[in-house]
CSV table of C-alpha atoms and ligand atoms in Angstrom, one decimal:
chain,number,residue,atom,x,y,z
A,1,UNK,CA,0.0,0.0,0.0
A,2,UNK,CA,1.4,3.2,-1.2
A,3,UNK,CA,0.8,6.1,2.1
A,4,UNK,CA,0.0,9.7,0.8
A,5,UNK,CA,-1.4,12.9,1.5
A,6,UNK,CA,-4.8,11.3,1.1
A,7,UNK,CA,-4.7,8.1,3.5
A,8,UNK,CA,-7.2,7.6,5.3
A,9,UNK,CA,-7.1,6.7,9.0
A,10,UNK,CA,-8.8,3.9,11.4
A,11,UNK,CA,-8.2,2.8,14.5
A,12,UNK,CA,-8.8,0.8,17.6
A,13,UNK,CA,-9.2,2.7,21.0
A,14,UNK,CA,-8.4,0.6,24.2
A,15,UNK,CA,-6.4,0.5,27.1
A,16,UNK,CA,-4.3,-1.8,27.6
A,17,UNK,CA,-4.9,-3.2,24.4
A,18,UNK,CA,-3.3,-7.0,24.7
A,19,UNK,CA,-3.0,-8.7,21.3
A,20,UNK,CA,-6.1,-7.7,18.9
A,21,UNK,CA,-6.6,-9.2,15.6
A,22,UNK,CA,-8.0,-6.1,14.2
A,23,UNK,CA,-5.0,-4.8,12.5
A,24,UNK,CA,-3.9,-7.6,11.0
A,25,UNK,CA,-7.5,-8.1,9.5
A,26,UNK,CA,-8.5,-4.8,8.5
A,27,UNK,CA,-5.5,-4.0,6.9
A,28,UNK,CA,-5.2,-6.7,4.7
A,29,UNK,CA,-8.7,-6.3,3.3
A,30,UNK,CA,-8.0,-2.4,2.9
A,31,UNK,CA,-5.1,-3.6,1.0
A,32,UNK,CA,-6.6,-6.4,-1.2
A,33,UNK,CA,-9.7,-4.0,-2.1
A,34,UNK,CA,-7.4,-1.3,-3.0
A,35,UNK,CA,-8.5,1.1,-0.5
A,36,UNK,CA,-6.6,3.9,1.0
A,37,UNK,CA,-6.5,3.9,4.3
A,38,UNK,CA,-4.3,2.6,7.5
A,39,UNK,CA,-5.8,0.8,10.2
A,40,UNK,CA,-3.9,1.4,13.7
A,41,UNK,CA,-4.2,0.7,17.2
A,42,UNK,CA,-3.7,3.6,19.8
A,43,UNK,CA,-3.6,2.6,23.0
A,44,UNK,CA,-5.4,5.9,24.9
A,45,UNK,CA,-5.0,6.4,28.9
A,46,UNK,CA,-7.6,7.2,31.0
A,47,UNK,CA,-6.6,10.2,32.1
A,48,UNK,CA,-6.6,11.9,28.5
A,49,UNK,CA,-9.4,9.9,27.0
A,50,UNK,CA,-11.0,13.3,26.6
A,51,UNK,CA,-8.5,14.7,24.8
A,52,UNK,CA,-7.4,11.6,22.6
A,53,UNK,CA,-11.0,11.2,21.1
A,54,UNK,CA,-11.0,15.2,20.5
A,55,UNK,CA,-7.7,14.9,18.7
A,56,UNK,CA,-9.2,11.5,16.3
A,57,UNK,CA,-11.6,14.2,14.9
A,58,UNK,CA,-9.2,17.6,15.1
A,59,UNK,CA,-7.3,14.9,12.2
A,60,UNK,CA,-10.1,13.6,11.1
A,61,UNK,CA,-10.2,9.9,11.6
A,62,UNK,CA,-12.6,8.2,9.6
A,63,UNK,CA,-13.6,5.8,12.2
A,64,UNK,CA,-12.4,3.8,15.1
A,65,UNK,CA,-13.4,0.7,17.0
A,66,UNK,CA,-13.8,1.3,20.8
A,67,UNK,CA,-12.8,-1.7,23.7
A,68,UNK,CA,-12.2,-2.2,27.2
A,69,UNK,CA,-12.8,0.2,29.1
A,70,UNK,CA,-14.0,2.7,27.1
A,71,UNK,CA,-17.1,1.3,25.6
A,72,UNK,CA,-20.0,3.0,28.3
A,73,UNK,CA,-17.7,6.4,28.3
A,74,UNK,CA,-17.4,6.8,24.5
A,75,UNK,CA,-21.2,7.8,25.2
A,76,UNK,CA,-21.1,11.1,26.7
A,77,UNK,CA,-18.2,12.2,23.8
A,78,UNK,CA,-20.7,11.4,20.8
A,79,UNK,CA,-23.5,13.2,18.3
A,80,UNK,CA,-25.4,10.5,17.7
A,81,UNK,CA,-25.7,6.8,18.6
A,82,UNK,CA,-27.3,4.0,17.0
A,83,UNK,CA,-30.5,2.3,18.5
A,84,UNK,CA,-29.6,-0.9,19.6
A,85,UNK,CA,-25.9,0.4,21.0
A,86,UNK,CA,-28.6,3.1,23.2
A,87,UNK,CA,-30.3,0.0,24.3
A,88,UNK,CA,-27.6,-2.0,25.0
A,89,UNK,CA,-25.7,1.1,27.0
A,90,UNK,CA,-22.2,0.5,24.8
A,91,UNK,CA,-20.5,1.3,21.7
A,92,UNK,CA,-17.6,-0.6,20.0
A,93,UNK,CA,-17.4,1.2,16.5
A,94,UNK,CA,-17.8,5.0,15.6
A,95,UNK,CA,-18.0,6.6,12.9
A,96,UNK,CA,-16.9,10.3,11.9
A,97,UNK,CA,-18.9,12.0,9.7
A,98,UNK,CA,-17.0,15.8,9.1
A,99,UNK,CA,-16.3,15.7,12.7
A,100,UNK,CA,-19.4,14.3,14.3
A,101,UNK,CA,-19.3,11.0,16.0
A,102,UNK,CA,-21.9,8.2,15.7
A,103,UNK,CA,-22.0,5.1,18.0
A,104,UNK,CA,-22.6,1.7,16.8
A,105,UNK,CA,-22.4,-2.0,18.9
A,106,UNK,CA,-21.2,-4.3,16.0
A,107,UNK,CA,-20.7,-6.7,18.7
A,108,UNK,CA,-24.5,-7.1,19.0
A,109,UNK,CA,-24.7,-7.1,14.9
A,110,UNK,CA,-21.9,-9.9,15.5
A,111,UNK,CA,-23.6,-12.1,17.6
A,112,UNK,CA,-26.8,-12.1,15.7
A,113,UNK,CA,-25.3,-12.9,12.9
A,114,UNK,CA,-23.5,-15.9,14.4
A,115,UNK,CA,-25.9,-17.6,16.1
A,116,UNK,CA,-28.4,-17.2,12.7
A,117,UNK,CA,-26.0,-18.2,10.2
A,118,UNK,CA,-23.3,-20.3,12.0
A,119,UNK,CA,-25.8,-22.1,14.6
A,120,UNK,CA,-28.6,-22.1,12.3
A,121,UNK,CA,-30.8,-21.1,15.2
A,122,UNK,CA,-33.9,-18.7,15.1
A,123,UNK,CA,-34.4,-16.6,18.5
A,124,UNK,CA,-38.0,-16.1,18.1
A,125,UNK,CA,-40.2,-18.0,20.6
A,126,UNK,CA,-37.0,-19.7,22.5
A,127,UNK,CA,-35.9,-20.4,26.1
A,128,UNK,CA,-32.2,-19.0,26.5
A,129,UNK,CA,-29.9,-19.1,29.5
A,130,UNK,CA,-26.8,-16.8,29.7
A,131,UNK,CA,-24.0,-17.4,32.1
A,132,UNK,CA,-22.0,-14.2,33.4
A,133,UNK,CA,-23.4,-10.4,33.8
A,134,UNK,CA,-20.8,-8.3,32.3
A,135,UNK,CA,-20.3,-6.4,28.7
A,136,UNK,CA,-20.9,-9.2,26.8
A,137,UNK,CA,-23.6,-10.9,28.2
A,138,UNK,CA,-25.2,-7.2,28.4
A,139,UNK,CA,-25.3,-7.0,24.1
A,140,UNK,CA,-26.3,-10.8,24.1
A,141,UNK,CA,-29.0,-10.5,26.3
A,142,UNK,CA,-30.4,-7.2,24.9
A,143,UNK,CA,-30.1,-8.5,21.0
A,144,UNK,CA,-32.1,-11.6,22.3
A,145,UNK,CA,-34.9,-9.8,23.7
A,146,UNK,CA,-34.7,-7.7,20.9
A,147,UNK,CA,-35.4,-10.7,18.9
A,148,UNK,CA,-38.3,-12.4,20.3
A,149,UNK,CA,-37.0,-14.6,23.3
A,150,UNK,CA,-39.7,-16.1,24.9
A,151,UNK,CA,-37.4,-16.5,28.2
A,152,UNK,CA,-34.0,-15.0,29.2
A,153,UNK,CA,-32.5,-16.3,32.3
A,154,UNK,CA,-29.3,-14.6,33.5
A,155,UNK,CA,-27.2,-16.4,35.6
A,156,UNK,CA,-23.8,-14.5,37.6
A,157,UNK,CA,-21.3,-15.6,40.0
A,158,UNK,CA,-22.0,-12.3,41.9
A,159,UNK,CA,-25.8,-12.4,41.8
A,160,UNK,CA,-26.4,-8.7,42.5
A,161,UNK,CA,-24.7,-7.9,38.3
A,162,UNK,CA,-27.3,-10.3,37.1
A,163,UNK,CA,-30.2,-9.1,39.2
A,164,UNK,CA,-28.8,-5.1,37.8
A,165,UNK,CA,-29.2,-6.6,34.1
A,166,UNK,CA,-32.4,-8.7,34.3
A,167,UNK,CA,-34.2,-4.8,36.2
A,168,UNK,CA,-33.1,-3.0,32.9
A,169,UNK,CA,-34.4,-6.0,30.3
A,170,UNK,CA,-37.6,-6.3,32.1
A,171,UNK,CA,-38.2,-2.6,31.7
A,172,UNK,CA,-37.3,-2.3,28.3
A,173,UNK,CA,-38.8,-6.2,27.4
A,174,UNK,CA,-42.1,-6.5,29.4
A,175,UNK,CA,-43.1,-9.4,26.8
A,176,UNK,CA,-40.5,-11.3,27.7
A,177,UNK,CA,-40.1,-13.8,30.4
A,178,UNK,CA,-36.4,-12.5,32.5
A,179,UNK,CA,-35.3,-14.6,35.8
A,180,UNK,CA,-31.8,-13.8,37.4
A,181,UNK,CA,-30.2,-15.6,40.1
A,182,UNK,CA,-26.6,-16.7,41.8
A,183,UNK,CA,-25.0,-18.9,39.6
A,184,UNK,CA,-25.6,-22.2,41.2
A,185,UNK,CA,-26.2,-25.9,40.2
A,186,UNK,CA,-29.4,-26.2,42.2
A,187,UNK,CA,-31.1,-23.2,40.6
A,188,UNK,CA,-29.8,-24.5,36.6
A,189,UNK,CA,-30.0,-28.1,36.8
A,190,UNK,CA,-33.6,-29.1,36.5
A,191,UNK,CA,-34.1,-25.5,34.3
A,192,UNK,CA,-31.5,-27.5,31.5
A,193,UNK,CA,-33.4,-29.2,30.4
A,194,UNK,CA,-36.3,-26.6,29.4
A,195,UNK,CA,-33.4,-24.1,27.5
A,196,UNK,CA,-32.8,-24.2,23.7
A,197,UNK,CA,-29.6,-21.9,24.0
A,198,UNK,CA,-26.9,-21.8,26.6
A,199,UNK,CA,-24.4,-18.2,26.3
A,200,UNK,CA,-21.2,-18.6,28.3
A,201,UNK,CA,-20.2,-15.1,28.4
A,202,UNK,CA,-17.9,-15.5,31.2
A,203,UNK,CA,-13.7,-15.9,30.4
A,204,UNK,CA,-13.8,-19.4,32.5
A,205,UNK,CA,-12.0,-21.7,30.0
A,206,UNK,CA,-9.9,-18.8,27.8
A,207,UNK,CA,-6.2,-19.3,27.0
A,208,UNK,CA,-4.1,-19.8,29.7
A,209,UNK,CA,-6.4,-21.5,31.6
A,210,UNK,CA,-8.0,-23.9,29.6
A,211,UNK,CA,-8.1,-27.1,31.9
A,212,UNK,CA,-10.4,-25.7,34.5
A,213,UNK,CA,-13.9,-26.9,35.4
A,214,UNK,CA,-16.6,-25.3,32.5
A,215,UNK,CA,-19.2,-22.7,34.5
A,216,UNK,CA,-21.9,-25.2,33.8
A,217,UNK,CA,-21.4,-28.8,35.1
A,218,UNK,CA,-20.9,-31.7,32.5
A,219,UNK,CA,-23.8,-33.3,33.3
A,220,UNK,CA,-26.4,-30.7,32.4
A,221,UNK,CA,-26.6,-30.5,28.2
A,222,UNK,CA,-28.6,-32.2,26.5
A,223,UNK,CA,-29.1,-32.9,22.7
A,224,UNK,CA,-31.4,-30.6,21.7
A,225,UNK,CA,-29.7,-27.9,22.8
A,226,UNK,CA,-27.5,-25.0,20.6
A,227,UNK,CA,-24.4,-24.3,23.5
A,228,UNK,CA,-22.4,-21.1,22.9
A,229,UNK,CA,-19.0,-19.8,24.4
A,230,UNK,CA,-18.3,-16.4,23.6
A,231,UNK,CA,-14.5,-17.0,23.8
A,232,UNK,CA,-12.5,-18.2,20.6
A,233,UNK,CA,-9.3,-18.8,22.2
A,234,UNK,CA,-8.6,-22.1,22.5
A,235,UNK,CA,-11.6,-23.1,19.9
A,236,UNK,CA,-12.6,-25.8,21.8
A,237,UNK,CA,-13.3,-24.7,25.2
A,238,UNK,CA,-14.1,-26.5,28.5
A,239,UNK,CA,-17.3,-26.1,27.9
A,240,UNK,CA,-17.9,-26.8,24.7
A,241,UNK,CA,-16.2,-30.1,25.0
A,242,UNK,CA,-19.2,-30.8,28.0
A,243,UNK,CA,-21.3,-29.8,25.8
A,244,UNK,CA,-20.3,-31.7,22.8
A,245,UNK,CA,-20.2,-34.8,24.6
A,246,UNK,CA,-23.7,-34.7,25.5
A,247,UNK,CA,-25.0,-34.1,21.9
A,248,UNK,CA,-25.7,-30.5,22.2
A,249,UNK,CA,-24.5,-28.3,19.2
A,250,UNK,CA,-21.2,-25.4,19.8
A,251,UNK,CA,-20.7,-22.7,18.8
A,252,UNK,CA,-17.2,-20.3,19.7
A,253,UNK,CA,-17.2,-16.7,19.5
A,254,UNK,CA,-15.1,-16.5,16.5
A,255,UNK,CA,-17.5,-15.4,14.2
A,256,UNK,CA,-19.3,-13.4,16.1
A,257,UNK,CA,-15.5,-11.4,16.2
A,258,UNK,CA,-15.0,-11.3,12.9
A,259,UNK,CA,-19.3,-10.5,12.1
A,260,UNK,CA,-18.8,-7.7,14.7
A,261,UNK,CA,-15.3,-6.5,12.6
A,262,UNK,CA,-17.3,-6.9,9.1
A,263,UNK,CA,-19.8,-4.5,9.9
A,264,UNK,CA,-17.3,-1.9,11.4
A,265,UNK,CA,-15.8,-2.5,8.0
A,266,UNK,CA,-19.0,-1.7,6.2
A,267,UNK,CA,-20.4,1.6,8.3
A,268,UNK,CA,-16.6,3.5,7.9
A,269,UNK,CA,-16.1,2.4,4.1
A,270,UNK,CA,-19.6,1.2,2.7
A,271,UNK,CA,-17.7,-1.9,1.5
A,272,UNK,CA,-17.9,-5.9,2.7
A,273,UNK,CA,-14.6,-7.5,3.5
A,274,UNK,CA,-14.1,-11.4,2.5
A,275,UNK,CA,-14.6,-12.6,6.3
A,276,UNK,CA,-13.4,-16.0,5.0
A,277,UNK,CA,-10.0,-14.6,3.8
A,278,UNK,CA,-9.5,-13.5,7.5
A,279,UNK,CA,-10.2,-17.1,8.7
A,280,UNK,CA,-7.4,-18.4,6.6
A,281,UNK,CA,-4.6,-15.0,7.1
A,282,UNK,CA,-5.9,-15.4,11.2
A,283,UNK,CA,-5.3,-19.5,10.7
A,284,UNK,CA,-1.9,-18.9,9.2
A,285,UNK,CA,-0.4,-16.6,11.6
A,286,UNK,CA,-1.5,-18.9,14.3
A,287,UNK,CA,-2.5,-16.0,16.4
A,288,UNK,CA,-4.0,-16.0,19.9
A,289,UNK,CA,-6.6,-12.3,19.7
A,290,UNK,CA,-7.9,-10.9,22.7
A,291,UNK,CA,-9.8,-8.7,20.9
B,1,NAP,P1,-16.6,-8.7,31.9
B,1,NAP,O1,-17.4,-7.5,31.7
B,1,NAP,O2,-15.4,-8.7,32.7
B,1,NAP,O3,-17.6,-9.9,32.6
B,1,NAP,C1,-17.1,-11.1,32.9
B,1,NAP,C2,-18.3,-11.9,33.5
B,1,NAP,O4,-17.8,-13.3,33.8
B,1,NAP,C3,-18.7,-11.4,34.9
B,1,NAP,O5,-20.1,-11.6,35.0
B,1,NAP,C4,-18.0,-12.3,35.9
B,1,NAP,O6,-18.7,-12.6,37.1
B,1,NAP,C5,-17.9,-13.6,35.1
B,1,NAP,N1,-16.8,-14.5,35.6
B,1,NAP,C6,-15.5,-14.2,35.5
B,1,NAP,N2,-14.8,-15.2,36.0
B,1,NAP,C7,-15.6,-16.1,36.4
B,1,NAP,C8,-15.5,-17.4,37.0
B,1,NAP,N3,-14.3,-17.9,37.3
B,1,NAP,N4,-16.6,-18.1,37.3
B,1,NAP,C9,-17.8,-17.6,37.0
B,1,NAP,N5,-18.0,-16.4,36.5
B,1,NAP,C10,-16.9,-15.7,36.1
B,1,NAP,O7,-16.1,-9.4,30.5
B,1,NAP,P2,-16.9,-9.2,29.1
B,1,NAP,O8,-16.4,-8.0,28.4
B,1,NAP,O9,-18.3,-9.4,29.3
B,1,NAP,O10,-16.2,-10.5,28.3
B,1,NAP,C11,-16.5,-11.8,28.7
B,1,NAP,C12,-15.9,-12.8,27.8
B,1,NAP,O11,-16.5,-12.7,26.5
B,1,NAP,C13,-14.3,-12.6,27.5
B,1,NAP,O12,-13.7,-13.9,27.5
B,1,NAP,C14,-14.3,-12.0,26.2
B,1,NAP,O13,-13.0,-12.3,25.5
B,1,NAP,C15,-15.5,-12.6,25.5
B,1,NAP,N6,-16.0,-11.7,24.4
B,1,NAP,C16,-16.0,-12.2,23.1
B,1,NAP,C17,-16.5,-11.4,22.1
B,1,NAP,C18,-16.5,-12.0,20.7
B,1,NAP,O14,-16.6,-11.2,19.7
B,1,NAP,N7,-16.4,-13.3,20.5
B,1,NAP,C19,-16.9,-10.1,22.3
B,1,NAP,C20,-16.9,-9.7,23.7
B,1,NAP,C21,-16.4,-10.5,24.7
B,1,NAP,P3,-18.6,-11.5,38.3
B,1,NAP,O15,-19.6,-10.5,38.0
B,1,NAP,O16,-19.0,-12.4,39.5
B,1,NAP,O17,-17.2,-11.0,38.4
């Protein structure tokens, strides 16, 4: 890629930012499709957030990605946001339109996406079970009630986070059926066997630590059931492997990652990168993302 006076820029916004796949990936799309921009991480401290996201738009930065722990105080800094990132309460991609800001949650696009087309599963009318209270169980739960869940239970290891989330769906969602309680065998065993689609939104399982006991004991899956573990790193996590064994169908978060980066993609450029060329470069480099 030749780098002028008219290069675009994007950019991921974190802090710290670990090992993210999002370079890697969205510059070699911007590449192959011929398109001229850089994509580059900047790793922005708390203590001049402020500043760094008013110096993205004093240079004009076509759009960025926002992650931990920026992704409920990118709010108050933006024109506009997007419905579902309003309703969810976070942003992870914004876009700069002649220096205003609007917030998306690709992340939520993502994981739509994934369970539809990867785990061939329609959310309309179902019984779902998520496992964990934080960030990303917050965009799971909310696309799911979005989409027609019949009923959400929300399950945390500190049971006061899940009680937090399952106030805010039941106000938004009065159609839908929302429990929350303590993440505890008695209260999930005998509901197992009722739920269509288990979310493990909790870390347990994720690279280091990948031979620990899975959130939801072994003997709980069943056959019928779609199992998903938002973490990608190893592929096969504890859980999934439980969950395997006992029939049920798996899903990791992979896709939804790469979805979520799609779209982000699409909003700053109006183009669609080749997701499966990403598999393959992300395959290749053997590379462990964190985000
Ligand atoms: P977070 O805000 O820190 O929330 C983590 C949740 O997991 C909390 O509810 C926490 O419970 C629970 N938890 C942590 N350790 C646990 C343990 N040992 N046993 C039981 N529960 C435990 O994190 P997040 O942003 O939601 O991310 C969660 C996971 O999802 C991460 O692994 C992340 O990589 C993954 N993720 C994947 C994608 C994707 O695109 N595939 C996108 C976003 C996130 P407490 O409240 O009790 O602390």
């Amino acid at each position: 890629m030749n780098i002028d006076t008219n290069t675009g820029i994007l950019g991921l916004i974190g802090y710290p930012l670990g090992h993210s796949i999002s370079p890697l990936i969205h510059n070699y799309s911007l590449k192959k499709m011929n398109l001229n921009y850089v994509y580059l991480a900047f790793e922005l401290k708390p203590d001049i957030f402020y500043k760094g996201i008013e110096g993205l738009k004093a240079l004009n930065i076509k759009g960025f990605n926002i992650t931990i722990p920026y992704k409920k105080k990118i709010l108050s800094h933006l024109d506009q946001v997007d419905q579902i990132a309003d309703n969810i309460g976070a942003v992870n991609t914004v876009v700069n339109n002649d220096g205003k800001l609007k917030g998306y949650n690709t992340d939520a696009y993502g994981f739509k996406k994934m369970l539809e087309k990867d785990g061939d599963f329609s959310i309309q009318g179902k019984k779902a079970l998520i496992v964990g209270a934080g960030g990303a169980s917050r965009s799971a739960g909310t696309v799911l009630c979005e989409s027609g869940i019949k009923e959400l239970y929300i399950l945390n290891r500190t049971r006061d986070k899940a009680e937090n989330l399952a106030q805010i769906w039941k106000e938004k969602y009065p159609d839908v059926f929302i429990k929350s309680e303590e993440l505890n065998i008695d209260f999930y065993k005998p509901l197992m066997k009722k739920i269509d689609l288990l979310i493990d939104t909790t870390p347990v399982g994720m690279e280091p630590e990948v031979d620990v006991k899975p959130v939801i004991d072994r003997d709980c899956f069943h056959s019928s059931m779609l199992v998903v573990d938002l973490v990608y790193n190893p592929p096969q996590t504890t859980i999934l492997k439980a969950a395997k064994k006992s029939g049920a169908r798996t899903l990791n978060g992979m896709p939804m990652l790469l979805y979520q980066a799609a779209e982000a993609f699409k909003l700053w450029l109006g183009k669609e990168p080749n997701i499966e060329e990403w598999y393959q470069i992300i395959a290749r480099k053997k590379i462990t993302p964190t985000d």
